[in-house]
Coordinates of C-alpha atoms in Angstrom, one line a residue:
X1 CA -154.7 -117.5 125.6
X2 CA -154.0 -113.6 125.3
X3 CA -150.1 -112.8 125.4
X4 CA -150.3 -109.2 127.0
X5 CA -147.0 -107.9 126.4
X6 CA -144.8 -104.7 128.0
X7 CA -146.1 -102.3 125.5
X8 CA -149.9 -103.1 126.8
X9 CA -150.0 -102.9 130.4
X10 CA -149.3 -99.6 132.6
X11 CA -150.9 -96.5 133.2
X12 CA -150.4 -94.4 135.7
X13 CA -151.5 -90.6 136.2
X14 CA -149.1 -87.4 137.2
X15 CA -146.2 -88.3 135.2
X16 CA -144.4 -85.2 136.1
X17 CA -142.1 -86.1 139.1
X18 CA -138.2 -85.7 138.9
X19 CA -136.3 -88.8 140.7
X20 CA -133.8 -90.0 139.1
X21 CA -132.6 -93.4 137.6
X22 CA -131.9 -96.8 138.9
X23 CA -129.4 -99.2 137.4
X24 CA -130.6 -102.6 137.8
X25 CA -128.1 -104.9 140.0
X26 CA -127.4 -107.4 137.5
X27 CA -126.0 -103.9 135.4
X28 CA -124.2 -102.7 138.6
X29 CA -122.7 -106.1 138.6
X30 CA -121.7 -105.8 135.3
X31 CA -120.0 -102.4 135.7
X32 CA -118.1 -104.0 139.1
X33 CA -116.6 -106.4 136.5
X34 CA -115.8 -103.9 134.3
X35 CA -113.9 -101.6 136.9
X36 CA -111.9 -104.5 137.5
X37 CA -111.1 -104.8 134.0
X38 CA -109.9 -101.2 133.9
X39 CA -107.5 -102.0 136.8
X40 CA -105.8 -104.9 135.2
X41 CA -105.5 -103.1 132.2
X42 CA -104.1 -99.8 134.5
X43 CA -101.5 -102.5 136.0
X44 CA -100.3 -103.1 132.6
X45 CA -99.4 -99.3 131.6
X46 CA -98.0 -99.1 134.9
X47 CA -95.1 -101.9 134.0
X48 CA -94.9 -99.9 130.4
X49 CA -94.0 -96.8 132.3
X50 CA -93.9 -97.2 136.0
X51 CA -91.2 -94.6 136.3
X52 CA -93.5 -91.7 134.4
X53 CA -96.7 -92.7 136.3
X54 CA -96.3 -92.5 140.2
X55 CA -99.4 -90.7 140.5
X56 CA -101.5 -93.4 138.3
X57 CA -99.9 -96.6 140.5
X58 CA -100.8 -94.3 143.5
X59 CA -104.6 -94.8 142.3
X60 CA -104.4 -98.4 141.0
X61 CA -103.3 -99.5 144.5
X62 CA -106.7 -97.7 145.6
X63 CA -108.6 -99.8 143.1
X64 CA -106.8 -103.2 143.9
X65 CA -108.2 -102.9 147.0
X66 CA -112.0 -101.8 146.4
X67 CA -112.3 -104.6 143.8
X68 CA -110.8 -107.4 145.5
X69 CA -113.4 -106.1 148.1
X70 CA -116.6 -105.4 145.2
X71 CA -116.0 -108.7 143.2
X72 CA -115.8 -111.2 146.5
X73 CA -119.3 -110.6 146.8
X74 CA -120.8 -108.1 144.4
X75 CA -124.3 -108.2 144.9
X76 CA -123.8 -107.4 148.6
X77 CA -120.9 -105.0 147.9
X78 CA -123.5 -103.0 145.8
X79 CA -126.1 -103.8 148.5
X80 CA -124.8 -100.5 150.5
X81 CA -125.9 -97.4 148.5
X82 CA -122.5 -95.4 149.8
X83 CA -120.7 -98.3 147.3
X84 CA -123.0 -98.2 144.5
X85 CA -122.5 -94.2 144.2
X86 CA -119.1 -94.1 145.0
X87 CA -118.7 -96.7 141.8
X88 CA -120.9 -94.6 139.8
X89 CA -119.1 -91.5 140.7
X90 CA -115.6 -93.1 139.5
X91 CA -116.7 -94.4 136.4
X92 CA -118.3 -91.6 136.0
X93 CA -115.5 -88.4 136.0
X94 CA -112.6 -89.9 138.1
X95 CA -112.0 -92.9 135.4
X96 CA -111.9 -90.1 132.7
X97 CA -109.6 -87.8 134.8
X98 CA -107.2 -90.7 135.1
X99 CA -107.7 -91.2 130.8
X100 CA -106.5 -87.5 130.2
X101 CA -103.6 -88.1 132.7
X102 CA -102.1 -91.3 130.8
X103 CA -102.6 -90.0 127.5
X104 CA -99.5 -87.6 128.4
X105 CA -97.6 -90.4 127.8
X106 CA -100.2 -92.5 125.8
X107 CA -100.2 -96.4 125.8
X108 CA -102.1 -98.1 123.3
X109 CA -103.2 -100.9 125.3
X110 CA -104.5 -98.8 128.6
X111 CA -106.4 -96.3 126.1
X112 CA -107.7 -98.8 123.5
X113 CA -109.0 -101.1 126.6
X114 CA -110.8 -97.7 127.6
X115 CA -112.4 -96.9 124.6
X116 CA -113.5 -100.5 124.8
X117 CA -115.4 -100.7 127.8
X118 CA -116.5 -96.4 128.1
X119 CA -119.7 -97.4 126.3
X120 CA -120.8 -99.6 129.2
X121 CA -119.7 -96.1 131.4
X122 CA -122.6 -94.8 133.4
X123 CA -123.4 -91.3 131.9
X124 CA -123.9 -88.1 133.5
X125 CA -128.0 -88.8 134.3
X126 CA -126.8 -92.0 136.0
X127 CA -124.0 -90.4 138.2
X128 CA -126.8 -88.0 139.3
X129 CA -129.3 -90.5 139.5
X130 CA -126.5 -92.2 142.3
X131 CA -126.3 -89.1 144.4
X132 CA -130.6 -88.2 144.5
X133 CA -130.8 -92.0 145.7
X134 CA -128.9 -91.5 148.4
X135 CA -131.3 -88.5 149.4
X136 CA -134.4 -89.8 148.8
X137 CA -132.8 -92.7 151.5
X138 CA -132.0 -89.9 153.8
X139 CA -135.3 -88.3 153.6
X140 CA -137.4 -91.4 153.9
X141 CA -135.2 -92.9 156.2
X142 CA -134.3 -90.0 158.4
X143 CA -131.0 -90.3 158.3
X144 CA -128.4 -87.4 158.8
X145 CA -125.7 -87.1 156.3
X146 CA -123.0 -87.8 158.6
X147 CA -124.9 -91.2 158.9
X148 CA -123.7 -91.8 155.1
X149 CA -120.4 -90.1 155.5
X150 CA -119.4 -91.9 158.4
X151 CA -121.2 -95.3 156.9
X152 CA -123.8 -95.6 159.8
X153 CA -126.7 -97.6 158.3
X154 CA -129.3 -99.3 160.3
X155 CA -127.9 -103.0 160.7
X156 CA -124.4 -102.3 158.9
X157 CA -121.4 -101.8 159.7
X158 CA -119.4 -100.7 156.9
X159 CA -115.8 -98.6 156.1
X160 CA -117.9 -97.3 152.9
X161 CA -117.3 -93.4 153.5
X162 CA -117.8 -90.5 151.8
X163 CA -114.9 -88.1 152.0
X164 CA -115.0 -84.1 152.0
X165 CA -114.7 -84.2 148.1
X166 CA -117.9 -86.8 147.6
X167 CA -120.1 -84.7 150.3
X168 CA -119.7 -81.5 148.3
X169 CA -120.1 -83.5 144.7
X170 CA -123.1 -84.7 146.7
X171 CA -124.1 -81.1 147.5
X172 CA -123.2 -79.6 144.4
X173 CA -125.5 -81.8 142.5
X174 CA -128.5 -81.1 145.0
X175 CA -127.9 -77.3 144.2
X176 CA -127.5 -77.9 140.6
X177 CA -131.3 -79.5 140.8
X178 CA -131.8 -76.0 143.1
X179 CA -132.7 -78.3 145.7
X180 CA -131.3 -76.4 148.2
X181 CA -132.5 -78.3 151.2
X182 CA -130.3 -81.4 150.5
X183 CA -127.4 -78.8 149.2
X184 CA -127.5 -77.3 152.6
X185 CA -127.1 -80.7 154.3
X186 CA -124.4 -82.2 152.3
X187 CA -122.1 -78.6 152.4
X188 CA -122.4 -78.4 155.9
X189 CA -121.1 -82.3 156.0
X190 CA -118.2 -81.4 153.8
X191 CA -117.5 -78.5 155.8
X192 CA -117.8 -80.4 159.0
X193 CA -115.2 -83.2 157.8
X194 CA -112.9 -80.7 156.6
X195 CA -113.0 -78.6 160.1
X196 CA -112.1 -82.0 161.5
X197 CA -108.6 -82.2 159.6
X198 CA -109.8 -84.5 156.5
X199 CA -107.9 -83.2 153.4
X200 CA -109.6 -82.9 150.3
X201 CA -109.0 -81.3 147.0
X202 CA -112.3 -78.7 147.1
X203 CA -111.1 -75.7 149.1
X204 CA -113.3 -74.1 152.5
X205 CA -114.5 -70.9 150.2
X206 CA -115.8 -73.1 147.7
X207 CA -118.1 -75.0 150.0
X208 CA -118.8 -71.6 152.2
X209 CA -120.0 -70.3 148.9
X210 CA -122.4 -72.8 148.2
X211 CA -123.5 -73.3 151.3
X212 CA -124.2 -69.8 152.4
X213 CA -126.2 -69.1 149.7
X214 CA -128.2 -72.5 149.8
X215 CA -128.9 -71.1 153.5
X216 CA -130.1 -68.4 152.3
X217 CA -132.4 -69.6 149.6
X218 CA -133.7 -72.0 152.7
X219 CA -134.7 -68.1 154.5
X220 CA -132.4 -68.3 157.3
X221 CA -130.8 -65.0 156.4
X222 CA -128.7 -64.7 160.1
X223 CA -127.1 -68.1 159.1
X224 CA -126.2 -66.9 155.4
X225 CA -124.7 -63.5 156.6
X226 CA -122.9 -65.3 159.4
X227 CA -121.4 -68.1 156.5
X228 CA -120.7 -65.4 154.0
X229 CA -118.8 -63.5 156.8
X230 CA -116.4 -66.7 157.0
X231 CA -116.0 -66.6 153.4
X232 CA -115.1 -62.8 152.9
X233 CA -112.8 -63.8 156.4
X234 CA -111.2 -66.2 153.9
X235 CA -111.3 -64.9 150.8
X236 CA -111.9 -60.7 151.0
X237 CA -111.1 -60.7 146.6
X238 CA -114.3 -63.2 146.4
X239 CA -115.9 -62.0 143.2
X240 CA -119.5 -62.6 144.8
X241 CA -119.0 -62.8 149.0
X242 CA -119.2 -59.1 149.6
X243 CA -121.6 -58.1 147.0
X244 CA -123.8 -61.1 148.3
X245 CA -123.1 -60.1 152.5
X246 CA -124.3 -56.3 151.6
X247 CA -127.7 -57.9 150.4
X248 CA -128.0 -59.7 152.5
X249 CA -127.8 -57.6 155.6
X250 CA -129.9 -55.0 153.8
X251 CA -132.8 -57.8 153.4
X252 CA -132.6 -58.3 156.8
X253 CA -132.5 -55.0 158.2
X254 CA -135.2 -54.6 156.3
X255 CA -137.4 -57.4 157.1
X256 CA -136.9 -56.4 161.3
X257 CA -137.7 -53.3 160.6
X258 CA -141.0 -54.3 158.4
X259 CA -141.5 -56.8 161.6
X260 CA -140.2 -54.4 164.8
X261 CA -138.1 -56.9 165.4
X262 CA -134.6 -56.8 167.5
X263 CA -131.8 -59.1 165.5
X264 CA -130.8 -62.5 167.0
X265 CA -127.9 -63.8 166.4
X266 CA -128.0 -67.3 164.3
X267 CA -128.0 -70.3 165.9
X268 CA -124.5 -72.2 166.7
X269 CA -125.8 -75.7 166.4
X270 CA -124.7 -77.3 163.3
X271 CA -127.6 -77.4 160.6
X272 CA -128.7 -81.5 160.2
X273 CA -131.9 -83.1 159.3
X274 CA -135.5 -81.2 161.1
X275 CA -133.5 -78.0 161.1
X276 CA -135.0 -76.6 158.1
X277 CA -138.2 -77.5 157.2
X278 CA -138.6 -80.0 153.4
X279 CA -140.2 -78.4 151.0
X280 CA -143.5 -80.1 149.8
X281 CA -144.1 -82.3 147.2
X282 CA -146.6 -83.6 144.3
X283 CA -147.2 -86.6 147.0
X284 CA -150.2 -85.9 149.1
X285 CA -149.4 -88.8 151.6
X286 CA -145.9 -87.9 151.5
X287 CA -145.2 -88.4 155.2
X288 CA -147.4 -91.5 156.0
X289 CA -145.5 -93.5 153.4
X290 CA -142.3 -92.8 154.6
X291 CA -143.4 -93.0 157.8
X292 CA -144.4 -96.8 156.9
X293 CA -141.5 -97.5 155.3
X294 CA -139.6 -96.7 158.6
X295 CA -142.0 -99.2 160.4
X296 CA -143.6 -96.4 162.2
X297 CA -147.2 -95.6 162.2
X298 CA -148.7 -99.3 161.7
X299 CA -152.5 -99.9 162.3
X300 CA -152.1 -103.1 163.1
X301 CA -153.3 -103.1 167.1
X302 CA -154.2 -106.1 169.4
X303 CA -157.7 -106.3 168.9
X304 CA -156.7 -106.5 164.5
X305 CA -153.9 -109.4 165.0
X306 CA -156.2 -111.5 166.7
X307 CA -158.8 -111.5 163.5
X308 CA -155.7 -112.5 161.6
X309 CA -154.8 -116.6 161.4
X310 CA -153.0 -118.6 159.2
X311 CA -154.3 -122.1 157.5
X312 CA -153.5 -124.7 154.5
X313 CA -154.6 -124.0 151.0
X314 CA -155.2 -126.5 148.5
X315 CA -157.0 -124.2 146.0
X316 CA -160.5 -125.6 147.1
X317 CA -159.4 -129.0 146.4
X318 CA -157.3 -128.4 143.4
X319 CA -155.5 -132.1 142.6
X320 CA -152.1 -130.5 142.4
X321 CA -152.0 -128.7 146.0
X322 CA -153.9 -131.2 148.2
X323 CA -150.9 -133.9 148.7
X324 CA -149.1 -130.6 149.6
X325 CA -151.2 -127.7 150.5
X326 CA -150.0 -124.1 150.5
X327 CA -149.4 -122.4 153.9
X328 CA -151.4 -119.1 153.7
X329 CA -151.1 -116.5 156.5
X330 CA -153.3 -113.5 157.1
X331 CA -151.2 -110.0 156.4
X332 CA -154.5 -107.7 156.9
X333 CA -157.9 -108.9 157.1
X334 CA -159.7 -105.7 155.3
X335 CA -159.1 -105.2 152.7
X336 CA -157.8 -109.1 152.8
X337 CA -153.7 -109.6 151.9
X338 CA -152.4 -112.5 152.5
X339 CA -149.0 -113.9 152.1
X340 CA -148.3 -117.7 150.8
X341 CA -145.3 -119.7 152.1
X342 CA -142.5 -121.2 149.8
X343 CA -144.1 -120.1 147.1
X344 CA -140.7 -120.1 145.0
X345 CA -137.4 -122.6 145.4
X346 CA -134.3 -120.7 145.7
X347 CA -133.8 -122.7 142.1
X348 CA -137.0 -121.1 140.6
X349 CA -135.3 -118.0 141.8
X350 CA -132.2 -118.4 139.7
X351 CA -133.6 -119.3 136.4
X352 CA -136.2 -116.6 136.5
X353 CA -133.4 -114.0 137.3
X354 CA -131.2 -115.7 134.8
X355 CA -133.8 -115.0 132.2
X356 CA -134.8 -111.8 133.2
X357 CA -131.2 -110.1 133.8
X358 CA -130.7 -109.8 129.7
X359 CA -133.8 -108.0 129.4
X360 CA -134.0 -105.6 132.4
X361 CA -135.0 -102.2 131.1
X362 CA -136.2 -99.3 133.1
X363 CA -139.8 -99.6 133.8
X364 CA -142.3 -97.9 131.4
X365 CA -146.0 -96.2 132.2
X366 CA -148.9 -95.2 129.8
X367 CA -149.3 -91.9 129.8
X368 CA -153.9 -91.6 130.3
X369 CA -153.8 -88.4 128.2
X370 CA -151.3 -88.7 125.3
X371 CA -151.4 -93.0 125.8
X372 CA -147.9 -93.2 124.7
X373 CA -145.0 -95.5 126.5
X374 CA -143.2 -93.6 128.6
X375 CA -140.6 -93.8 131.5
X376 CA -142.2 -92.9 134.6
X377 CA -139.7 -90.6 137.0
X378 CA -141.9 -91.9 140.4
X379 CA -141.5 -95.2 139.8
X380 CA -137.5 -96.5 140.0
X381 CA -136.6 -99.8 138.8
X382 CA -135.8 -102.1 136.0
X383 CA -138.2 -104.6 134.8
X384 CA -138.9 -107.3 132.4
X385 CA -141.4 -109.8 130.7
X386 CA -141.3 -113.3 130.6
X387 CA -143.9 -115.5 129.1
X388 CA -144.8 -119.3 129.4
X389 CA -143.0 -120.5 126.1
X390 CA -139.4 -118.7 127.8
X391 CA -138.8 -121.4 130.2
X392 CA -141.1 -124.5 132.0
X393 CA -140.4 -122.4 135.2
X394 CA -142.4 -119.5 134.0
X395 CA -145.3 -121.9 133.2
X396 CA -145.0 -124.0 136.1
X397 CA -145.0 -120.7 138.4
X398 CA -147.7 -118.8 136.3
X399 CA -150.0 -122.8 136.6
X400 CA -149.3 -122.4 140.4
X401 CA -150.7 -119.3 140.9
X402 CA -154.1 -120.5 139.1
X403 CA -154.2 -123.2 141.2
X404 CA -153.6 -121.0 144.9
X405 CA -155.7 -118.2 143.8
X406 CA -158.8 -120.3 141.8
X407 CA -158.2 -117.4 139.3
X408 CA -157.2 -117.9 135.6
X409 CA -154.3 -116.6 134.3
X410 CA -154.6 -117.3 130.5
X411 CA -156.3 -113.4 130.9
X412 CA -153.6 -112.6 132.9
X413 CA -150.9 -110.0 131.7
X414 CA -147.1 -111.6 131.6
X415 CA -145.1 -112.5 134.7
X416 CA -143.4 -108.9 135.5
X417 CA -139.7 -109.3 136.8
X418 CA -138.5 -106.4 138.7
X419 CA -135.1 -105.4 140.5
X420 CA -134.6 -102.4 142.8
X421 CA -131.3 -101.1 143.0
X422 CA -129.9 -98.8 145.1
X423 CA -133.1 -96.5 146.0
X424 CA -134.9 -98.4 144.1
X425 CA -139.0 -97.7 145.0
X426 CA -142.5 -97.2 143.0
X427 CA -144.3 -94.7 144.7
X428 CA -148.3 -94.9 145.7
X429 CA -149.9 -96.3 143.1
X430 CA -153.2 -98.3 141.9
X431 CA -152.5 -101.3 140.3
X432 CA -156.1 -101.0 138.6
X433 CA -158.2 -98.9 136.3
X434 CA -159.8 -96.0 137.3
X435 CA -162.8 -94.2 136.6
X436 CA -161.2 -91.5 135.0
X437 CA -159.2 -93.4 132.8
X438 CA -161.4 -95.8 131.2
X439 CA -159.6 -96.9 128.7
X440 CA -156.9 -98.4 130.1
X441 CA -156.7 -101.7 129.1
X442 CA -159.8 -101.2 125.9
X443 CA -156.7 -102.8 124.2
X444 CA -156.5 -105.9 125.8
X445 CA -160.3 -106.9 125.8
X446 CA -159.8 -108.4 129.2
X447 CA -161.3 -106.0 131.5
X448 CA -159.3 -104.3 134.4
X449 CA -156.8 -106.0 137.0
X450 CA -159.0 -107.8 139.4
X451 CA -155.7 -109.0 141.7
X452 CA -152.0 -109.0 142.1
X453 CA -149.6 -111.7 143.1
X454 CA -146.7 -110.6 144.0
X455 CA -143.7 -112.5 144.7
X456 CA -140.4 -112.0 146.5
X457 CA -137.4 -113.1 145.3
X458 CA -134.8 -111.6 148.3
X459 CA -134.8 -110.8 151.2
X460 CA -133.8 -107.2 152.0
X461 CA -131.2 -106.1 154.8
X462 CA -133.0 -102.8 155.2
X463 CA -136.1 -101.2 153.4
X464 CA -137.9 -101.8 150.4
X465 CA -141.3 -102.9 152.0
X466 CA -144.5 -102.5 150.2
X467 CA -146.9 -100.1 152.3
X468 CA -150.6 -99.3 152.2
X469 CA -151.0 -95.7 152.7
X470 CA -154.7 -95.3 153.1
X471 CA -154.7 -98.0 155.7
X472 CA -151.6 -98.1 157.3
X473 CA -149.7 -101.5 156.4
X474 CA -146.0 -102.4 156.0
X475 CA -145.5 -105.8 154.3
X476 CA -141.7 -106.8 154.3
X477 CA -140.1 -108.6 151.8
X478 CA -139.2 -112.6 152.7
X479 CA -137.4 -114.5 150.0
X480 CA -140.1 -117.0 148.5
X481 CA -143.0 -115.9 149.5
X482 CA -145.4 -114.3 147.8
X483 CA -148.7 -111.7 149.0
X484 CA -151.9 -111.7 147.2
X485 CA -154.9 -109.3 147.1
X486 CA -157.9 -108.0 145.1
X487 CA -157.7 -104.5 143.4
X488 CA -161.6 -104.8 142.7
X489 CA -164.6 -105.9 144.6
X490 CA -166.4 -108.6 143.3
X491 CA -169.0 -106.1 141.5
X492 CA -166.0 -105.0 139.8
X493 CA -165.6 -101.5 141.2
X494 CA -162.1 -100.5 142.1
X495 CA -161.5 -101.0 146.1
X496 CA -159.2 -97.6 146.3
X497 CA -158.1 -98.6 149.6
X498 CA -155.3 -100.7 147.9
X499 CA -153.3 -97.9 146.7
X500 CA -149.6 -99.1 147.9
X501 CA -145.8 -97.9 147.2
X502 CA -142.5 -100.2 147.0
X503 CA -140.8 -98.3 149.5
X504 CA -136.7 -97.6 148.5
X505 CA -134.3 -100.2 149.2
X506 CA -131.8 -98.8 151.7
X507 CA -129.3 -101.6 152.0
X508 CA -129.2 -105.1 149.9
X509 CA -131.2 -105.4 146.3
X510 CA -134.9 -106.0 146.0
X511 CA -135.8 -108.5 143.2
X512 CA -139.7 -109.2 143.1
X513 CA -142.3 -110.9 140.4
X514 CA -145.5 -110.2 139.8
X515 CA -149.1 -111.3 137.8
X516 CA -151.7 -109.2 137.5
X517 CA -154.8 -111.3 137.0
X518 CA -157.4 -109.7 134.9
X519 CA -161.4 -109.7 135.5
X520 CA -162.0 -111.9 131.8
X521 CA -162.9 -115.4 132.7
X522 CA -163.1 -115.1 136.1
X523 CA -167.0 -114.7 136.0
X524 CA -167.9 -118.1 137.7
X525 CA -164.8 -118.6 139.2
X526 CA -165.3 -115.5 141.5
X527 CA -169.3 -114.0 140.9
X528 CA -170.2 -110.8 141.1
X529 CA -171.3 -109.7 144.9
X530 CA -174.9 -108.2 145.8
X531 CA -173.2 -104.9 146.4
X532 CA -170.7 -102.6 145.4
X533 CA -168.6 -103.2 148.4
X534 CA -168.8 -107.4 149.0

């Protein structure tokens, strides 16, 4: 049998995207516990100098709260992508405000507990990893940033808000990225929540500042003179308001009179999602995946359903499946996906989570020109390996695949584990070789991936489907099932129609499993076809 291990097996092209990382949930979990670890350890300081700390007891109140809240059901808690950012944000900067406030009056036991746990802290990357989920959810999702704030997600209803202070964090790191669409969006929020009365610590001119520029640099120069206007209004000293209003009336006197143009006066309607238009990206199918991933834009008419069916297989009478056949339903009969029933227990489930959790590490790509390992920025999840010899589930789940699919998997690379957090998703993708990267899998001596199985292990409360671009299919996960279909035809040329994308988990956490079967010693168990296309 060939073992094919992690450092064997992908390859992907255009390695060049920026999205940002995903903690798995099993480490979100993790960091839960550990914030409710701080808060004990903060209630302990508090008794040591309650009369010195108002401000500190203040916060650990908050906390009390959010983790009787987060630990009750963590998983879920860290289901909603408003939670998972806010957690990141706090253990992030507002954990490390609250350290430089205690050690005024240092306690050993508060700062050593601390210095204990701050190298389990999410970094920098990961706190702005949080806050580009959430807008990649709002782009593919369409959904307004008031929809966040206010904690308006399809299907939930949930008191997780953003305040003034997180829209603008939310904002600030869009513009930091100069991705001044999203810094637009998130500004105007803040701006709008603080307009409505909410407090907040970030003043009006700071946000008018950002925004109005951002406004700018999205060419909507009536709207930036009109927001720089309030901000000189506010504050006339501003070191960069006036200097930045007397450009930009003088670009747009200019550009009228280049056009013969009379001016208009800018638009009163708040700015939210459609009014500016996104910018492009390196993803040619950009808006058909999305668009899928929304449930809109399905191919799958009258006439299609009715060639679909569903049936029993027993693995052309395999011994071990005819006494209790698999069910087998149609997805889309061309290219042919289908999807088995109860294909994993909810106790298979466990132990191949429990296995995987310790080794979940973000998910790696060969690189086809330099062929070195490398994280790949499109595709946003944690993964791991598990072989036959880890566990008898692993070998009992990698025998029943052989026996559904007729296919052998002792060619067949290690059963892949995966876990999509919060905007967790793999963009469009082949799962096989192509021609232009030949040498793919030279390495393994088992010729390219001929099929993927690919099992759910969760149900999803909203997103996270795997879509077909090229053909216009949304498959959604169901906990135990599993889909099936062949990357090559049966003369072994790739069928590019299978391209397909993990589309971003909006709400809930996406665990899936996968084989990818492999084209060595397959050669009688499916021939080659008379064409290029059977």
């Amino acid at each position: 049998m060939h073992h094919i291990t992690q450092q064997a097996v992908f390859h992907e092209l255009n390695i060049t995207h920026s999205l940002p990382v995903s903690l798995s949930a099993g480490q979100m979990t993790d960091l839960i516990y550990t914030e409710k670890e701080l808060v004990q350890s903060l209630r302990e300081y508090i008794k040591a100098e309650e009369s010195k700390l108002a401000a500190v007891k203040s916060w650990a109140n908050k906390l009390d709260d959010l983790t009787r809240v987060s630990t009750s059901d963590p998983e879920g808690y860290l289901g909603h992508p408003v939670n998972a950012y806010k957690l990141m944000k706090r253990l992030n900067t507002e954990w490390t405000e609250l350290e430089s406030l205690v050690l005024q009056n240092p306690s050993d036991g508060f700062i050593s507990n601390m210095s204990t746990h701050r190298q389990y802290f999410p970094d920098e990357e990961d706190a702005t990893g949080a806050a580009k989920a959430l807008m990649r959810l709002q782009d593919t999702y369409q959904l307004d940033s008031e929809a966040f704030a206010r904690g308006k997600l399809p299907g939930v209803h949930s008191d997780a808000l953003l305040s003034v202070d997180d829209c603008y964090d939310m904002g600030k790191t869009a513009y930091n990225e100069a991705d001044y669409y999203h810094a637009v969006l998130w500004m105007q929020q803040a701006l709008k929540q603080l307009d409505a009365g909410e407090e907040a610590v970030v003043s009006k001119a700071d946000i008018l500042d950002y925004l109005s520029y951002s406004v700018y640099q999205m060419g909507d120069l009536p709207r930036a003179i009109e927001l720089t206007r309030r901000l000189v209004a506010i504050d006339s000293s501003h070191q960069r308001a006036g200097g930045n209003l007397r450009y930009f009336e003088k670009l747009l006197f200019k550009q009228l009179n280049e056009m013969n143009q009379a001016y208009e006066p800018p638009s009163e309607e708040p700015i939210q999602l459609g009014t500016y238009s996104r910018p492009k990206d390196h993803l040619p199918e950009r808006e058909t995946y999305e668009a899928l991933c929304r449930g809109e834009g399905l191919k799958m008419n009258e006439a299609r359903r009715r060639r679909l069916f569903c049936r029993y297989q027993d693995g052309q009478m395999n011994p071990r499946l005819l006494l209790k056949p698999i069910k087998e339903e149609d997805e889309w009969d061309s290219p042919h996906i289908v999807r088995y029933m109860n294909i994993l227990s909810d106790e298979e489930i466990g132990k191949i989570k429990e296995l995987a959790k310790p080794r979940l590490a973000r998910a790696t790509v060969r690189d086809p020109k330099t062929g070195v390992l490398t994280t790949a920025n499109y595709r946003v999840s944690k993964s791991a390996w598990l072989e036959a010899e880890d566990d008898p589930v692993i070998a009992r789940v990698n025998q029943r695949i052989e026996d559904i699919t007729g296919l052998t998997v002792d060619t067949a690379e290690l059963l892949q584990v995966a876990n999509y957090g919060v905007g967790g998703q793999y963009e469009p993708h082949y799962d096989f070789s192509r021609k232009d990267e030949p040498d793919a899998f030279k390495r393994l001596g088992t010729g390219n991936r001929v099929a993927t199985f690919l099992n759910y292990m969760s149900d999803v409360e909203a997103g996270g489907a795997t879509v077909f671009p090229d053909f216009g299919a949304a498959i959604w996960p169901r906990k135990g099932t599993a889909v099936f279909w062949y990357n090559l035809f049966k003369s072994g040329e790739g069928d590019y129609r299978t391209r397909h994308a993990a589309c971003p988990v909006l709400v809930g956490s996406k665990w899936v499993s996968n084989k990818w079967i492999h084209e060595r010693g397959q050669e009688f168990r499916r021939p080659c076809g008379l064409t290029e296309v059977d």
